[in-house]
PDB file of C-alpha atoms and ligand atoms in Angstrom:
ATOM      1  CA  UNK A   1      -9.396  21.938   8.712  1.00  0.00           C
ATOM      2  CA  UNK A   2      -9.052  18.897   7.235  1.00  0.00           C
ATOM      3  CA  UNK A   3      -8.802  18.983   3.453  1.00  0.00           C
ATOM      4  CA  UNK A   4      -7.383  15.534   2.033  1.00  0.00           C
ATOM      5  CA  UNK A   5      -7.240  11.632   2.668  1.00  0.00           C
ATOM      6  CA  UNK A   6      -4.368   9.915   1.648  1.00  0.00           C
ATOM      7  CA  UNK A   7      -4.280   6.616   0.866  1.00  0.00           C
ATOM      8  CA  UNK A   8      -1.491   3.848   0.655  1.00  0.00           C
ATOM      9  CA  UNK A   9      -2.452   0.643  -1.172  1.00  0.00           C
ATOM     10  CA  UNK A  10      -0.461  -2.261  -0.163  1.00  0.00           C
ATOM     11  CA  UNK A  11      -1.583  -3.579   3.311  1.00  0.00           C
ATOM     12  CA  UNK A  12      -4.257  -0.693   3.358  1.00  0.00           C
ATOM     13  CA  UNK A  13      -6.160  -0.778   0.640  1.00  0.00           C
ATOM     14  CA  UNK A  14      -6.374  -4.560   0.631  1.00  0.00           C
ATOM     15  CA  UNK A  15      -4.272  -7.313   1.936  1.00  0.00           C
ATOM     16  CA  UNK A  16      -2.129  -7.014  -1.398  1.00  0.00           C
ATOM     17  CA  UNK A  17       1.131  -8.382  -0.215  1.00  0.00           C
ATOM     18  CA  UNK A  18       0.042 -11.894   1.064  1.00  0.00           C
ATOM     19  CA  UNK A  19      -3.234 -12.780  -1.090  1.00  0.00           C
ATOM     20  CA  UNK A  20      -1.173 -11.002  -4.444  1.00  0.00           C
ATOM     21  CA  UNK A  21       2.409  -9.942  -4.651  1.00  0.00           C
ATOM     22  CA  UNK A  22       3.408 -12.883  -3.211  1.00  0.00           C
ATOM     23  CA  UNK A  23       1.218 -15.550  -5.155  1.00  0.00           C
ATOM     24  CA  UNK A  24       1.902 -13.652  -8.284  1.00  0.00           C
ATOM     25  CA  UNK A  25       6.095 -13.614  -7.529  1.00  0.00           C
ATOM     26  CA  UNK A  26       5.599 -17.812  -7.157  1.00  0.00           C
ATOM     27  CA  UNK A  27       3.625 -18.334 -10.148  1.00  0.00           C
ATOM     28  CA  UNK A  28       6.177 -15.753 -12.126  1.00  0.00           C
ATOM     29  CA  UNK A  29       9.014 -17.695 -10.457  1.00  0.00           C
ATOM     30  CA  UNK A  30       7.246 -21.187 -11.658  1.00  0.00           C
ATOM     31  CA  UNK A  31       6.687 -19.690 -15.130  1.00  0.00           C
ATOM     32  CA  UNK A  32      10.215 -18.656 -15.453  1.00  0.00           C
ATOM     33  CA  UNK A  33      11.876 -22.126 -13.994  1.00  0.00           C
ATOM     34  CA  UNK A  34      13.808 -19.846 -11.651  1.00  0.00           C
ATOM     35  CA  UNK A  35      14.566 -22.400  -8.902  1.00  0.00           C
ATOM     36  CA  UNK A  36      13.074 -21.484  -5.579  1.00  0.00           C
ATOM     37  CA  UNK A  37       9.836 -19.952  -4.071  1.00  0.00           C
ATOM     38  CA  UNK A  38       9.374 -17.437  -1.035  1.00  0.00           C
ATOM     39  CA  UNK A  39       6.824 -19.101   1.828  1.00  0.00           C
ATOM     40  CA  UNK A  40       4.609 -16.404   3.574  1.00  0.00           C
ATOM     41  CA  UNK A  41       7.069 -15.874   6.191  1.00  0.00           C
ATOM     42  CA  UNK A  42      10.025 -15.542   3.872  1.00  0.00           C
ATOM     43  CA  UNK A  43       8.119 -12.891   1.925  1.00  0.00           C
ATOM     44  CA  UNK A  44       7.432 -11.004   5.344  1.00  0.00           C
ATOM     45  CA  UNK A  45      11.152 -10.447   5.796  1.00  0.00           C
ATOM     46  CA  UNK A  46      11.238  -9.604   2.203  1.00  0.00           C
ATOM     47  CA  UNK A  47       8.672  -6.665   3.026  1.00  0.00           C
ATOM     48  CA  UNK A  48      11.799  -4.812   4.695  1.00  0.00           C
ATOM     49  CA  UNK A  49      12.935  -4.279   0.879  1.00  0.00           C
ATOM     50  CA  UNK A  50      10.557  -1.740  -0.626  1.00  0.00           C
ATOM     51  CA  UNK A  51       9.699  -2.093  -4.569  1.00  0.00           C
ATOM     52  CA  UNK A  52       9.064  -5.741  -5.278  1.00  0.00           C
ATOM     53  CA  UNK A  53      12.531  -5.426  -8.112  1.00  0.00           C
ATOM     54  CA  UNK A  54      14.572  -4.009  -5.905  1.00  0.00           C
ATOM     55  CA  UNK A  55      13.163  -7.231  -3.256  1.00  0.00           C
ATOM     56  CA  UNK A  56      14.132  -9.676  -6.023  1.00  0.00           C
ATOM     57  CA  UNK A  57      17.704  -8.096  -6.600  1.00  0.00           C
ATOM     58  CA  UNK A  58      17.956  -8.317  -2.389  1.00  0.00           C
ATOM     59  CA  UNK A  59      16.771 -11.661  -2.057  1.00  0.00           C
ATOM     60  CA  UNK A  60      19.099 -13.228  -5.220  1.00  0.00           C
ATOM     61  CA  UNK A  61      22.570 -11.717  -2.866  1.00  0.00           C
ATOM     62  CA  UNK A  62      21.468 -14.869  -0.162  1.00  0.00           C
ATOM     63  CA  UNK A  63      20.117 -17.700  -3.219  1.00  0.00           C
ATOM     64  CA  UNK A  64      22.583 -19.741  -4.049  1.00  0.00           C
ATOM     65  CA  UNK A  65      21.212 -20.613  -7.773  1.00  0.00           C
ATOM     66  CA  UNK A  66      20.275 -16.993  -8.354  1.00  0.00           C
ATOM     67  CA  UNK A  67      22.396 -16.050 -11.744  1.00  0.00           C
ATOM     68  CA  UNK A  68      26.531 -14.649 -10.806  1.00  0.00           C
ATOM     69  CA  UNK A  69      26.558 -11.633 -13.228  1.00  0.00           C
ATOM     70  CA  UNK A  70      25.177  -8.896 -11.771  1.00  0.00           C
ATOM     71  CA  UNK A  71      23.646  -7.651 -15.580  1.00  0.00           C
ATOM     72  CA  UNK A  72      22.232 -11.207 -15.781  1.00  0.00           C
ATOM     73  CA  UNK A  73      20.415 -11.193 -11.718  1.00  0.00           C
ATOM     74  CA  UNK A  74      19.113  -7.336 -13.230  1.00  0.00           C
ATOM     75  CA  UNK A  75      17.191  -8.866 -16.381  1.00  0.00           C
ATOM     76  CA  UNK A  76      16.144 -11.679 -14.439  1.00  0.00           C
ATOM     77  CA  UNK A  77      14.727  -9.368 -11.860  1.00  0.00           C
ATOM     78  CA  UNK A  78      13.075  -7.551 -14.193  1.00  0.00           C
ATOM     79  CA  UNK A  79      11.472 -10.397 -16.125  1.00  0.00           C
ATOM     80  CA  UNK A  80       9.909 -11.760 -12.947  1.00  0.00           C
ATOM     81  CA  UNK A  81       8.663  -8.699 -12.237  1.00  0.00           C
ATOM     82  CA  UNK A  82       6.940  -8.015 -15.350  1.00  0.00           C
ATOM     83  CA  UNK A  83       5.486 -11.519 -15.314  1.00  0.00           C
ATOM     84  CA  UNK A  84       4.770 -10.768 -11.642  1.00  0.00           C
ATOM     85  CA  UNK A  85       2.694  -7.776 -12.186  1.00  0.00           C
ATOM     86  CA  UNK A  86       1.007  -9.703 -15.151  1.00  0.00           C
ATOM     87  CA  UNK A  87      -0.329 -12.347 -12.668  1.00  0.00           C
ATOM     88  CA  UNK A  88      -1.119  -9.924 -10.008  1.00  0.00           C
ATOM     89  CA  UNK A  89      -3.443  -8.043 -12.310  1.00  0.00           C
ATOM     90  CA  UNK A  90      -4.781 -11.801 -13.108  1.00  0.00           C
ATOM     91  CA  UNK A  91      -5.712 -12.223  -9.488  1.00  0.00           C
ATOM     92  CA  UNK A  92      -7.190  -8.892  -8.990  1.00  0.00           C
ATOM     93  CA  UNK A  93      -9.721  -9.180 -11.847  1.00  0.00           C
ATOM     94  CA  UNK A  94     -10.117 -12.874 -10.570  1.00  0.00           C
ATOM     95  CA  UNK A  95     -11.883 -11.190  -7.242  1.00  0.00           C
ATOM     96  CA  UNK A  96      -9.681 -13.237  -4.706  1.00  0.00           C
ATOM     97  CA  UNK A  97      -8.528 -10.332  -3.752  1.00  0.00           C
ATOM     98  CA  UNK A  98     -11.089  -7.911  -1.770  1.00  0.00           C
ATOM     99  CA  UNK A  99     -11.121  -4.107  -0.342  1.00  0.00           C
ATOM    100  CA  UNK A 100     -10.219  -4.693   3.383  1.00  0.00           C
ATOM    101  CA  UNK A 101     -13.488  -4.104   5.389  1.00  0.00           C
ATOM    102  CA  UNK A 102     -14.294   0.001   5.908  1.00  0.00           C
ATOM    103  CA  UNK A 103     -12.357   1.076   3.039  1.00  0.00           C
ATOM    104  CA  UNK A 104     -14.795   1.084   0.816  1.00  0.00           C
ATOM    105  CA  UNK A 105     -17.196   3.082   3.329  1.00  0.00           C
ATOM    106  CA  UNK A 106     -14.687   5.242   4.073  1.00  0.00           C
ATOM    107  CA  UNK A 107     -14.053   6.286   0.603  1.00  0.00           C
ATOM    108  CA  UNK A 108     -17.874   6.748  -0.360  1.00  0.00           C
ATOM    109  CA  UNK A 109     -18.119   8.807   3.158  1.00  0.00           C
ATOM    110  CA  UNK A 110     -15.447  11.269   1.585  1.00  0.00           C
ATOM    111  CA  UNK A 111     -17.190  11.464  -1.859  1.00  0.00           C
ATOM    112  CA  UNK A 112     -20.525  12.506  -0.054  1.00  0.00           C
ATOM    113  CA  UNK A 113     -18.271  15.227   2.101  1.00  0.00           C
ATOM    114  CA  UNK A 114     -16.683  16.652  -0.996  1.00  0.00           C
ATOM    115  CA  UNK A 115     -13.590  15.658   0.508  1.00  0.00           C
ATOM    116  CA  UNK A 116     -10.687  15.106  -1.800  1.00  0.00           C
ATOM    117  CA  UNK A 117      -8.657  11.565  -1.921  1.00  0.00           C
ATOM    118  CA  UNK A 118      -5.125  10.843  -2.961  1.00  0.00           C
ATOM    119  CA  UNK A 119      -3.789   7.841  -3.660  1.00  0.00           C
ATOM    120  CA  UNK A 120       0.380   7.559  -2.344  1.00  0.00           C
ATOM    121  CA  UNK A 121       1.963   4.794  -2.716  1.00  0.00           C
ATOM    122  CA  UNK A 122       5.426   3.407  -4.381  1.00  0.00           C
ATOM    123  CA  UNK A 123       3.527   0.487  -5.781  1.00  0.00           C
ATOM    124  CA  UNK A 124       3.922   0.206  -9.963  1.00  0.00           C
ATOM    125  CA  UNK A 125       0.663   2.181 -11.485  1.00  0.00           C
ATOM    126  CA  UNK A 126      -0.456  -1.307 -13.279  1.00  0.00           C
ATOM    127  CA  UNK A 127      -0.935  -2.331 -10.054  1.00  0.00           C
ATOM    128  CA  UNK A 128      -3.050   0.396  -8.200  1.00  0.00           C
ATOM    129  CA  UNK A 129      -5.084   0.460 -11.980  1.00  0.00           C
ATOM    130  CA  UNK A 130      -6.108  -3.271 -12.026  1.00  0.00           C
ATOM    131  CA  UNK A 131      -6.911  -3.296  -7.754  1.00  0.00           C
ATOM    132  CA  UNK A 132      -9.161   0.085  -8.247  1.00  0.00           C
ATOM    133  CA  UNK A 133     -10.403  -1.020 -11.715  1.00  0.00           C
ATOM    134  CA  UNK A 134     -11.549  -4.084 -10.649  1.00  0.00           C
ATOM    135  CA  UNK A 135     -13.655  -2.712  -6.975  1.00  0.00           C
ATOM    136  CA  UNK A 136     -14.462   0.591  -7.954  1.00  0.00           C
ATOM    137  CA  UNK A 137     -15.016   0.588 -11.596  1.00  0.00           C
ATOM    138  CA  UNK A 138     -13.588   1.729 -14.734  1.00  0.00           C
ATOM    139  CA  UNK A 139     -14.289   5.530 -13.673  1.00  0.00           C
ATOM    140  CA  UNK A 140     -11.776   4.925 -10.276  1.00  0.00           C
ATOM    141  CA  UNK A 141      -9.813   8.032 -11.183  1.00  0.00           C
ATOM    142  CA  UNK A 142     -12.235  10.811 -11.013  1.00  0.00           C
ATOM    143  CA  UNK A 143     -12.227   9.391  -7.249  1.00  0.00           C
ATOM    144  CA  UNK A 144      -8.949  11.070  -6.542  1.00  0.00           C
ATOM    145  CA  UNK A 145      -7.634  14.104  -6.977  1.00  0.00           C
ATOM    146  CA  UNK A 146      -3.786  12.736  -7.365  1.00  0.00           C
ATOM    147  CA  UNK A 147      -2.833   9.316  -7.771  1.00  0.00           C
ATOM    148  CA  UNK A 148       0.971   9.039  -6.853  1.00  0.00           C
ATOM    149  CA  UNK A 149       2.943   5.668  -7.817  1.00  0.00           C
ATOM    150  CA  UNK A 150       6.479   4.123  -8.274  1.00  0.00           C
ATOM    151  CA  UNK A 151       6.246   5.963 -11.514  1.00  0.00           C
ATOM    152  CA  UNK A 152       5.780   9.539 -10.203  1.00  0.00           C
ATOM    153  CA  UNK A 153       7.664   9.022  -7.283  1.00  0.00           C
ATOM    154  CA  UNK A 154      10.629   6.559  -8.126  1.00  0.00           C
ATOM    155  CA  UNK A 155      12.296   6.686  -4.318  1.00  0.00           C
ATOM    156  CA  UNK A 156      10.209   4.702  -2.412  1.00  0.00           C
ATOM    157  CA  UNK A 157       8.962   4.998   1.203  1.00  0.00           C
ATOM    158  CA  UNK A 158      10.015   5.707   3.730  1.00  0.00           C
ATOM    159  CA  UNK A 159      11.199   8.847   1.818  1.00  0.00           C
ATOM    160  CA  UNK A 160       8.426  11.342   1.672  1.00  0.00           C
ATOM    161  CA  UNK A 161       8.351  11.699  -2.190  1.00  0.00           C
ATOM    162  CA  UNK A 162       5.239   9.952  -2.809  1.00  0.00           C
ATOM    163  CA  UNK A 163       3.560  12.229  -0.425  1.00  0.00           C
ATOM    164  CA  UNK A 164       5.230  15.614  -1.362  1.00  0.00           C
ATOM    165  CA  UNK A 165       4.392  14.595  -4.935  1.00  0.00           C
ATOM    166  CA  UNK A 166       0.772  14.183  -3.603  1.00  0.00           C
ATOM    167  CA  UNK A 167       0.542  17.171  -1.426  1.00  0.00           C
ATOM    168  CA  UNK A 168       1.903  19.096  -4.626  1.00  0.00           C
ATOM    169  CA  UNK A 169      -0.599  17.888  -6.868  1.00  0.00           C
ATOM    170  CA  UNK A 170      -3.567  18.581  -4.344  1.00  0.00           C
ATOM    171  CA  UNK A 171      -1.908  22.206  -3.640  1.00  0.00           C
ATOM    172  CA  UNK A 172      -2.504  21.084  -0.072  1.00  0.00           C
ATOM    173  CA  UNK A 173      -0.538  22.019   3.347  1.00  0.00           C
ATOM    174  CA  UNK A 174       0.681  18.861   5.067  1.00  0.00           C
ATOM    175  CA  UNK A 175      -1.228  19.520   8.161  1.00  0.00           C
ATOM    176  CA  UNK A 176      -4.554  19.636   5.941  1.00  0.00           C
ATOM    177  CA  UNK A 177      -4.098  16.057   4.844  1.00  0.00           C
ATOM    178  CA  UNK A 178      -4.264  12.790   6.653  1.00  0.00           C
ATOM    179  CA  UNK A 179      -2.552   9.457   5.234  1.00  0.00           C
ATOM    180  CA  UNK A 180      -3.787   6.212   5.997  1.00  0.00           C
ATOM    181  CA  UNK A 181      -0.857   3.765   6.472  1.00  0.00           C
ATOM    182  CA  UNK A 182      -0.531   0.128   7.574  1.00  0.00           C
ATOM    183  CA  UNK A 183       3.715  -0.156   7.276  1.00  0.00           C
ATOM    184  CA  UNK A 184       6.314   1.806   9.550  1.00  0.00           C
ATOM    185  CA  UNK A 185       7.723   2.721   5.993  1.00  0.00           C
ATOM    186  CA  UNK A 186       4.630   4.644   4.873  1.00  0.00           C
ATOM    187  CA  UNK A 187       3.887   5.629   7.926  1.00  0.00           C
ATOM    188  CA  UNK A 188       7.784   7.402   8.337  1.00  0.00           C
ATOM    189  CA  UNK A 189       7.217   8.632   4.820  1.00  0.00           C
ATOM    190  CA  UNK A 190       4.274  10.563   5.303  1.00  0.00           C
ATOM    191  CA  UNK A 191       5.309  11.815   8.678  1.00  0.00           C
ATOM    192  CA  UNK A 192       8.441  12.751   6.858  1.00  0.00           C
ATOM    193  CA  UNK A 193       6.621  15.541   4.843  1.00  0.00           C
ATOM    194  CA  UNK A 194       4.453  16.702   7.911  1.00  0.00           C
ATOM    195  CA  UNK A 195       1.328  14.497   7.490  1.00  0.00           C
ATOM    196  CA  UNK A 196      -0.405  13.263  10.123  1.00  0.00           C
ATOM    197  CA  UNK A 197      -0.884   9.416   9.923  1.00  0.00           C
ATOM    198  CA  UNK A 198      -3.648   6.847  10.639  1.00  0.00           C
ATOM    199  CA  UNK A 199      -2.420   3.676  10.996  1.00  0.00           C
ATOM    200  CA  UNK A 200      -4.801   0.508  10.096  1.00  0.00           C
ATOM    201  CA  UNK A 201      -2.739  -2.349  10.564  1.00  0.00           C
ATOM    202  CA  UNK A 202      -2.159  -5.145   8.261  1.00  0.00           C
ATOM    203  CA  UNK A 203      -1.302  -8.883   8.139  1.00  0.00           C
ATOM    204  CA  UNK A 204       2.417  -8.644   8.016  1.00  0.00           C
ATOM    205  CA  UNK A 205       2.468  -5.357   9.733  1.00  0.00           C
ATOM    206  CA  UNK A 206       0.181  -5.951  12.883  1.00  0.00           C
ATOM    207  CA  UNK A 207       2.356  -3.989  15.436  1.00  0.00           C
ATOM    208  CA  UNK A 208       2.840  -1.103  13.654  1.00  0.00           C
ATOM    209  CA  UNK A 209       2.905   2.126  16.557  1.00  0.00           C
ATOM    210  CA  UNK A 210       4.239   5.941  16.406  1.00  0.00           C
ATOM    211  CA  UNK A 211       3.787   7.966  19.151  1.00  0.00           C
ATOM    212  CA  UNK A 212       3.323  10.986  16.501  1.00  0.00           C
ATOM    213  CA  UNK A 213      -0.271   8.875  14.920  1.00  0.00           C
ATOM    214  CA  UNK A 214      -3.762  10.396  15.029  1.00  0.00           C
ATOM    215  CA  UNK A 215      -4.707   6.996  15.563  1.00  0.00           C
ATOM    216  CA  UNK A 216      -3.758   3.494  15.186  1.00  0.00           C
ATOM    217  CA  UNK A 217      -6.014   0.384  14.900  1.00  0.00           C
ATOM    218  CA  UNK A 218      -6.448  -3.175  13.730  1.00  0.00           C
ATOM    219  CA  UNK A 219      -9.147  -2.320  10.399  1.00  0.00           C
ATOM    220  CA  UNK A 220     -11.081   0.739   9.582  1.00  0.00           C
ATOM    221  CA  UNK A 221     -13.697  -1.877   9.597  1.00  0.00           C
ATOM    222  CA  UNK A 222     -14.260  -2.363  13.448  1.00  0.00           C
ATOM    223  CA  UNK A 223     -14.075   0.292  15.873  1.00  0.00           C
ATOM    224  CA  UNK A 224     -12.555  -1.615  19.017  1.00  0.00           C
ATOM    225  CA  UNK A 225      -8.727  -2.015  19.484  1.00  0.00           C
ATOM    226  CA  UNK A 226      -8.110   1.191  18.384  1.00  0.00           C
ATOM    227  CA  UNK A 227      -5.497   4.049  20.204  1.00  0.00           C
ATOM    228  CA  UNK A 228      -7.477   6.877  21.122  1.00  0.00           C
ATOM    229  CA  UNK A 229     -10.599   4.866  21.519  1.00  0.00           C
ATOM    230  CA  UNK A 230     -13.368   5.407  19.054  1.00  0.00           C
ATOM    231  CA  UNK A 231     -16.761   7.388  20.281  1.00  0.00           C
ATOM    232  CA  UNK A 232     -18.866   4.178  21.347  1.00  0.00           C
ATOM    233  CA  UNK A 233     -21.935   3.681  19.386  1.00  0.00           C
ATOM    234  CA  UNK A 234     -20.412   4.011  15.736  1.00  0.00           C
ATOM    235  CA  UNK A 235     -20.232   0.969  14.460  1.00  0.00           C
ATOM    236  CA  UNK A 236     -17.214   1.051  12.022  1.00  0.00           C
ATOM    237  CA  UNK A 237     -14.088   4.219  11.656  1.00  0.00           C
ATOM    238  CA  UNK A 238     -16.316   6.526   9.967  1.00  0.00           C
ATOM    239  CA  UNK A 239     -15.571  10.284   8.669  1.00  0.00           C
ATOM    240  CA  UNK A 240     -16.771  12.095  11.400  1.00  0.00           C
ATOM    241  CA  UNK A 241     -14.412   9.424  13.584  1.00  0.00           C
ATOM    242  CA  UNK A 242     -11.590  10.767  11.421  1.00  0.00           C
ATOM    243  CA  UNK A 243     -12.302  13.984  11.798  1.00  0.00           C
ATOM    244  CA  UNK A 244     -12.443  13.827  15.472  1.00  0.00           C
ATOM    245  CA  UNK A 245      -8.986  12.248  16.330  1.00  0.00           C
ATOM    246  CA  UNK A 246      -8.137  15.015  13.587  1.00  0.00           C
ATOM    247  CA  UNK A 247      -9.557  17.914  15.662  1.00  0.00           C
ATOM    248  CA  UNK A 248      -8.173  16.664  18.938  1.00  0.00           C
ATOM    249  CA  UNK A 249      -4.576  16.731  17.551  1.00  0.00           C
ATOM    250  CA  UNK A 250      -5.185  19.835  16.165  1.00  0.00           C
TER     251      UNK A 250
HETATM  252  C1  XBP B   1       4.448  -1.281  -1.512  1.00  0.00           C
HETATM  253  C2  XBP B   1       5.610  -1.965  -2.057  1.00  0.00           C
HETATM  254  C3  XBP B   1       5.521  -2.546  -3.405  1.00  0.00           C
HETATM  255  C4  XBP B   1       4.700  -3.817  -3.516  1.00  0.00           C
HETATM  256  C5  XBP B   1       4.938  -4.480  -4.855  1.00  0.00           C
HETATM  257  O1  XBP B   1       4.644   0.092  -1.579  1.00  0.00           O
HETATM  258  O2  XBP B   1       6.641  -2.032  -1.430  1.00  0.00           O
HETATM  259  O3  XBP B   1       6.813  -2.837  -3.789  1.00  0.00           O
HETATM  260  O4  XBP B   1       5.086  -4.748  -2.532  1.00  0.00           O
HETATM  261  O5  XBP B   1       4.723  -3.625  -5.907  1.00  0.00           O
HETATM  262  P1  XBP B   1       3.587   1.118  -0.888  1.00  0.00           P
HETATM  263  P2  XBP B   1       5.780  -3.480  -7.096  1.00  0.00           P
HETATM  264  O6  XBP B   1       3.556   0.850   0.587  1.00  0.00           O
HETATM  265  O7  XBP B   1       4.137   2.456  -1.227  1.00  0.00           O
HETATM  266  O8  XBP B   1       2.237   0.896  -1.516  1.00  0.00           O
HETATM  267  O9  XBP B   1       6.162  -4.852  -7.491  1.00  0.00           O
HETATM  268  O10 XBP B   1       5.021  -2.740  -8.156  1.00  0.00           O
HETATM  269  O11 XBP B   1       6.943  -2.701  -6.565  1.00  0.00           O
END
């Protein structure tokens, strides 16, 4: 029976990586006078690097004006990323940057159920706080049952930590819980500690497959494109179209 959703954030939750993370690293970049910028492609290659410190210590080894000493290109990482997650929080509460369509739903279809929610993801908590602050209100947490972050689970995905953290904290079997993922990362991180995955894919992940998925799909928001099909008539990827694929596996 199906006991727990699991959610990632980044690229699931919202389209955090193109519309945020990556505006916020330019304007921290700009406010620091660090000399260059990542375009949206750039930052897609980036994406590779989980952690958005450990993506700025990856991407300073190939910029030529990034800082010699490697204590030096350490406190500069972590001054951008400070300032970083200062302006993401900025564009958050600004509203540019929305729940991707069926999330919402999908989360209020759960609360109705009784069925519990987890948040999973290697994202810093300041993050998750000011995206779930801002679209579900200052009560967000008594949402979810566990809320897992870089700061619980400091190895990031694809390594299952963040979701045997989660799993822990729920006191839930891996079988009893499905994670919704958008990256091959989360979704080899949860499948990693035996939970089965939905996969909603995201702008820079939009080809994301695994053979072991309940399901994979283009938004939770739509019902067409998706591997198994969805029942016709429902009109977006609903609980009971969760707990179908869920029962067929099983
Ligand atoms: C997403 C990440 C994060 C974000 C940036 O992890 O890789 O690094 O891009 O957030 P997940 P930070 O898929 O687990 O949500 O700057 O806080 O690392």
């Amino acid at each position: 029976m199906l006991r727990a959703i699991l959610w990632d954030v980044d690229g699931t939750l919202a389209e955090t990586e193109r519309d945020g993370h990556l505006l916020a690293f330019n304007q921290a970049f700009d406010a620091l006078q660090v000399p260059w910028r990542w375009s949206e492609r750039r930052y897609g290659e980036l994406l590779a690097v989980a952690g958005g410190r450990e993506r700025l210590m990856h991407d300073m080894q190939s910029q030529e004006h990034a800082p010699a000493d490697p204590q030096e290109r350490r406190s500069l990482a972590e001054r951008v990323h400070r300032l970083k997650n200062e302006y993401y929080a900025r564009i958050v509460a600004g509203g540019d940057l929305p729940l991707r369509e069926g999330v919402r739903e999908l989360m209020l279809d759960c609360e109705r159920a009784g069925l519990r929610m987890g948040i999973v993801t290697t994202t810093s908590r300041s993050n998750v706080e000011a995206l779930l602050k801002t679209h579900l209100g200052e009560g967000w947490k008594s949402l979810f049952a566990a809320v897992v972050c870089a700061e619980e689970a400091p190895t990031k995905k694809p390594d299952p930590q963040a979701y045997l953290r989660a799993l822990d904290a729920l006191q839930t079997l891996p079988r009893e819980a499905v994670a919704m993922e958008d990256a091959p990362a989360g979704v080899a991180a949860a499948q990693a500690a035996g939970v089965p995955v939905i996969i909603t894919r995201s702008y820079y992940f939009p080809a994301t497959e695994s053979a072991d998925a309940l399901a994979a799909g283009p938004s939770l928001g739509r019902t067409d494109g998706w591997r198994p099909a969805a029942e016709p008539g429902c009109e977006r990827i609903d609980l009971k179209q969760i707990n179908r694929w869920y029962a067929q596996r099983a």
